[in-house]
Coordinates of N, CA, C and O in Angstrom, one line a residue:
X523 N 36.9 34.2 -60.1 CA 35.7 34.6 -59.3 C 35.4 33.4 -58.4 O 35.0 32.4 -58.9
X524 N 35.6 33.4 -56.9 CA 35.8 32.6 -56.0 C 33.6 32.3 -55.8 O 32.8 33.2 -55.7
X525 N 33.5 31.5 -55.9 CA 32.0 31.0 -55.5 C 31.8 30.1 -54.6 O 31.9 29.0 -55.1
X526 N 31.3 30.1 -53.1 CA 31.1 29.2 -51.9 C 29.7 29.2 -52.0 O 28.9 30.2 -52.1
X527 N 29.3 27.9 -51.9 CA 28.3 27.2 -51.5 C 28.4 27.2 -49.8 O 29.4 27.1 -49.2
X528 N 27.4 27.3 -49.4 CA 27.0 26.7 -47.8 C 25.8 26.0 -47.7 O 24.9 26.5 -48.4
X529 N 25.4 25.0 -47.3 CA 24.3 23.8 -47.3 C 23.9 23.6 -46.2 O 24.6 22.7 -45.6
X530 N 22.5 24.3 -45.3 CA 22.2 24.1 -44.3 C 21.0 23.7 -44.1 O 20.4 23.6 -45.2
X531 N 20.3 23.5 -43.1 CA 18.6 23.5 -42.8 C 18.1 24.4 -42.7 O 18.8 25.2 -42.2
X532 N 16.7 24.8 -43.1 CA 16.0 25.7 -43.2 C 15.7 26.1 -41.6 O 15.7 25.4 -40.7
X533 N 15.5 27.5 -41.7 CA 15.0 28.1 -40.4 C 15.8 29.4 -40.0 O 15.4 30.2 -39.2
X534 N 17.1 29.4 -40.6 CA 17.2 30.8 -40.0 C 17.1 32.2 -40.4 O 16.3 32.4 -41.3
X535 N 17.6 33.2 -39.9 CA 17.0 34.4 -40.0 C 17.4 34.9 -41.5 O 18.5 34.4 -41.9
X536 N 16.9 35.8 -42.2 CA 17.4 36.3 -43.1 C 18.4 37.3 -43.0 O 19.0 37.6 -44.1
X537 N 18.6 38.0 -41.8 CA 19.9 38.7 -41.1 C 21.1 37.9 -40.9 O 22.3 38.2 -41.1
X538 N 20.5 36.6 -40.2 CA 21.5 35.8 -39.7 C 22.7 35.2 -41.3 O 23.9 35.0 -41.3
X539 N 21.6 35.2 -42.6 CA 22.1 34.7 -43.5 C 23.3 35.7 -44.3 O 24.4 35.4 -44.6
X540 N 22.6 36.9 -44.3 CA 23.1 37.8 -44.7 C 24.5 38.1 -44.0 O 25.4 38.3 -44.8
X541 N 25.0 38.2 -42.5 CA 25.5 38.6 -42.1 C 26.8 37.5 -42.4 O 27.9 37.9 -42.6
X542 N 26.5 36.0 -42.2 CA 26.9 35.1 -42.6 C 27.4 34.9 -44.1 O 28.2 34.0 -44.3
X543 N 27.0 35.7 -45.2 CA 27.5 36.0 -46.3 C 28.4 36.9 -46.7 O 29.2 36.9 -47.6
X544 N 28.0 38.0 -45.4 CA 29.4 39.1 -45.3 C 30.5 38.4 -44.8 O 31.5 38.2 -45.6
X545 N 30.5 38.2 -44.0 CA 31.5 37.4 -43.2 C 32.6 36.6 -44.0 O 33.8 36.6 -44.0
X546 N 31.7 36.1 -44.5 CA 32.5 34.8 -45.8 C 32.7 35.7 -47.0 O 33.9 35.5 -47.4
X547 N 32.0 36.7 -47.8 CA 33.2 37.9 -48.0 C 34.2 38.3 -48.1 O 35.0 38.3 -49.1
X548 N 34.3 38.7 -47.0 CA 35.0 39.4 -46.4 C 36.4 38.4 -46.3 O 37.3 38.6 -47.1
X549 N 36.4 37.3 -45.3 CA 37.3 36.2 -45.5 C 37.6 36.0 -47.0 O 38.8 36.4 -47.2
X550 N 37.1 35.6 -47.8 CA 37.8 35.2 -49.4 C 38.2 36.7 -50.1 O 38.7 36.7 -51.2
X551 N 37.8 38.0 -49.4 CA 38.7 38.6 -50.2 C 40.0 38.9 -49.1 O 40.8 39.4 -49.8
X552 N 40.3 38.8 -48.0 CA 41.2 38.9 -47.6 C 42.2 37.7 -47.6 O 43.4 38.0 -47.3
X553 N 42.0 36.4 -47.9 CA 42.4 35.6 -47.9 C 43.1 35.2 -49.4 O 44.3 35.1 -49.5
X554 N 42.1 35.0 -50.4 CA 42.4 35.7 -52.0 C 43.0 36.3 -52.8 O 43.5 36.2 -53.9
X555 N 42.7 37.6 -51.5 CA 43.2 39.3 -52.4 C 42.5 39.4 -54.1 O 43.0 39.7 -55.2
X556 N 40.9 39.2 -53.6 CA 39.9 39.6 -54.8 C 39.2 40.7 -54.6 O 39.4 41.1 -53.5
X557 N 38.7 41.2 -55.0 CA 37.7 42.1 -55.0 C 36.4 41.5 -54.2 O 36.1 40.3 -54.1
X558 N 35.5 42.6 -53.5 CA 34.6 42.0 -53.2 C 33.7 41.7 -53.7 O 32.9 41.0 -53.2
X559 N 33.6 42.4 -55.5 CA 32.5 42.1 -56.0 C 32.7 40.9 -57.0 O 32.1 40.5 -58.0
X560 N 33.8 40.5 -56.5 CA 33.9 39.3 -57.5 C 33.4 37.7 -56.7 O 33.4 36.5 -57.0
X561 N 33.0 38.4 -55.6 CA 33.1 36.7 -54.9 C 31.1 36.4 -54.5 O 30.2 37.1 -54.1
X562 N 31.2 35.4 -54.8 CA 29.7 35.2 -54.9 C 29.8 33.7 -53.5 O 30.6 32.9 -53.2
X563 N 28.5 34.0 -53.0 CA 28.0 33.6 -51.9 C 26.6 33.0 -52.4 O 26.0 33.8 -53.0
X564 N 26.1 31.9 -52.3 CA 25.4 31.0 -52.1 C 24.6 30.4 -51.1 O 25.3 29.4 -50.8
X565 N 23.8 30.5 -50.6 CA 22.8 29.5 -49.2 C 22.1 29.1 -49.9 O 21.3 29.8 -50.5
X566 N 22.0 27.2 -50.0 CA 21.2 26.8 -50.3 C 20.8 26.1 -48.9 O 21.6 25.8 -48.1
X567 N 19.2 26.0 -48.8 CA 18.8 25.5 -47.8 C 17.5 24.6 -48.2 O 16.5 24.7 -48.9
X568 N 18.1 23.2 -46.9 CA 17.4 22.1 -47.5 C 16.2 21.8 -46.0 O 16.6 21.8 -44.8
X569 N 14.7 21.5 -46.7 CA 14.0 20.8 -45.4 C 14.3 19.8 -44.8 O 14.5 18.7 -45.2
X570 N 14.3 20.5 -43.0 CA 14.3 19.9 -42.3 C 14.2 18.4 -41.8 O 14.6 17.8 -40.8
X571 N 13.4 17.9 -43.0 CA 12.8 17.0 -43.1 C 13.6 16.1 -44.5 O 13.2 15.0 -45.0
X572 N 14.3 16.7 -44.8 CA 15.3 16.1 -46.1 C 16.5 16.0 -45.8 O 17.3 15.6 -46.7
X573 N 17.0 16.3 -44.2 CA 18.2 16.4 -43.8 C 18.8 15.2 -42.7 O 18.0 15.3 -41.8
X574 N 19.5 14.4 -42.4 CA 19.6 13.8 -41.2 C 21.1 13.4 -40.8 O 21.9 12.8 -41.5
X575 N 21.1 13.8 -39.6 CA 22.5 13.0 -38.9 C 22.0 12.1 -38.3 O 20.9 11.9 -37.8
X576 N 23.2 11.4 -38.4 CA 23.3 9.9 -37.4 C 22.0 8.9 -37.8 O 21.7 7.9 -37.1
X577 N 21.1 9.2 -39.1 CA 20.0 8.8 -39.4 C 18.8 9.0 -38.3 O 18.3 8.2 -37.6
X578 N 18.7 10.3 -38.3 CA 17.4 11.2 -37.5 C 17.3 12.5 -38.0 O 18.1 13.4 -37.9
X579 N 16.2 12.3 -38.7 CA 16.2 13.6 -39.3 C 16.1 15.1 -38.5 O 16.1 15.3 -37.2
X580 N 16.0 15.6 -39.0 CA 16.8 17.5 -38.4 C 15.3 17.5 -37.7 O 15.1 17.6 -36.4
X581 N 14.5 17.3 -38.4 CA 13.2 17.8 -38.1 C 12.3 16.7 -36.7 O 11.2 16.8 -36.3
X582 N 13.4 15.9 -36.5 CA 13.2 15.3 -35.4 C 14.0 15.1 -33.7 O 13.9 14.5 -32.6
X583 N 14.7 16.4 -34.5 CA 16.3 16.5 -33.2 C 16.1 17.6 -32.7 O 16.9 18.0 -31.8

């Protein structure tokens, strides 16, 4: 049972996530050759304010 994590910042759409979960799906069972109900998708999303590149946080960029 294939399981992907994705780790982003808070804010986007719940369509945007979803469709972003098919997608990735879709990819590990064609890539795999699993089932689709075996593959589990994950969005963990972190505040903007808990996040930073280059040391500037998200919620400042």
């Amino acid at each position: 049972m294939p399981e992907i994590l994705v780790h982003i910042a808070e804010g986007r759409s719940a369509e945007s996530k979803k469709a972003l979960m098919q997608d990735i799906t879709d990819a590990v069972v064609k890539n795999f050759g699993v089932p689709p109900d075996r593959v589990v998708v994950q969005i963990v999303e972190s505040p903007k304010h808990n996040k930073s590149r280059g040391g500037v946080l998200f919620s400042e960029m």
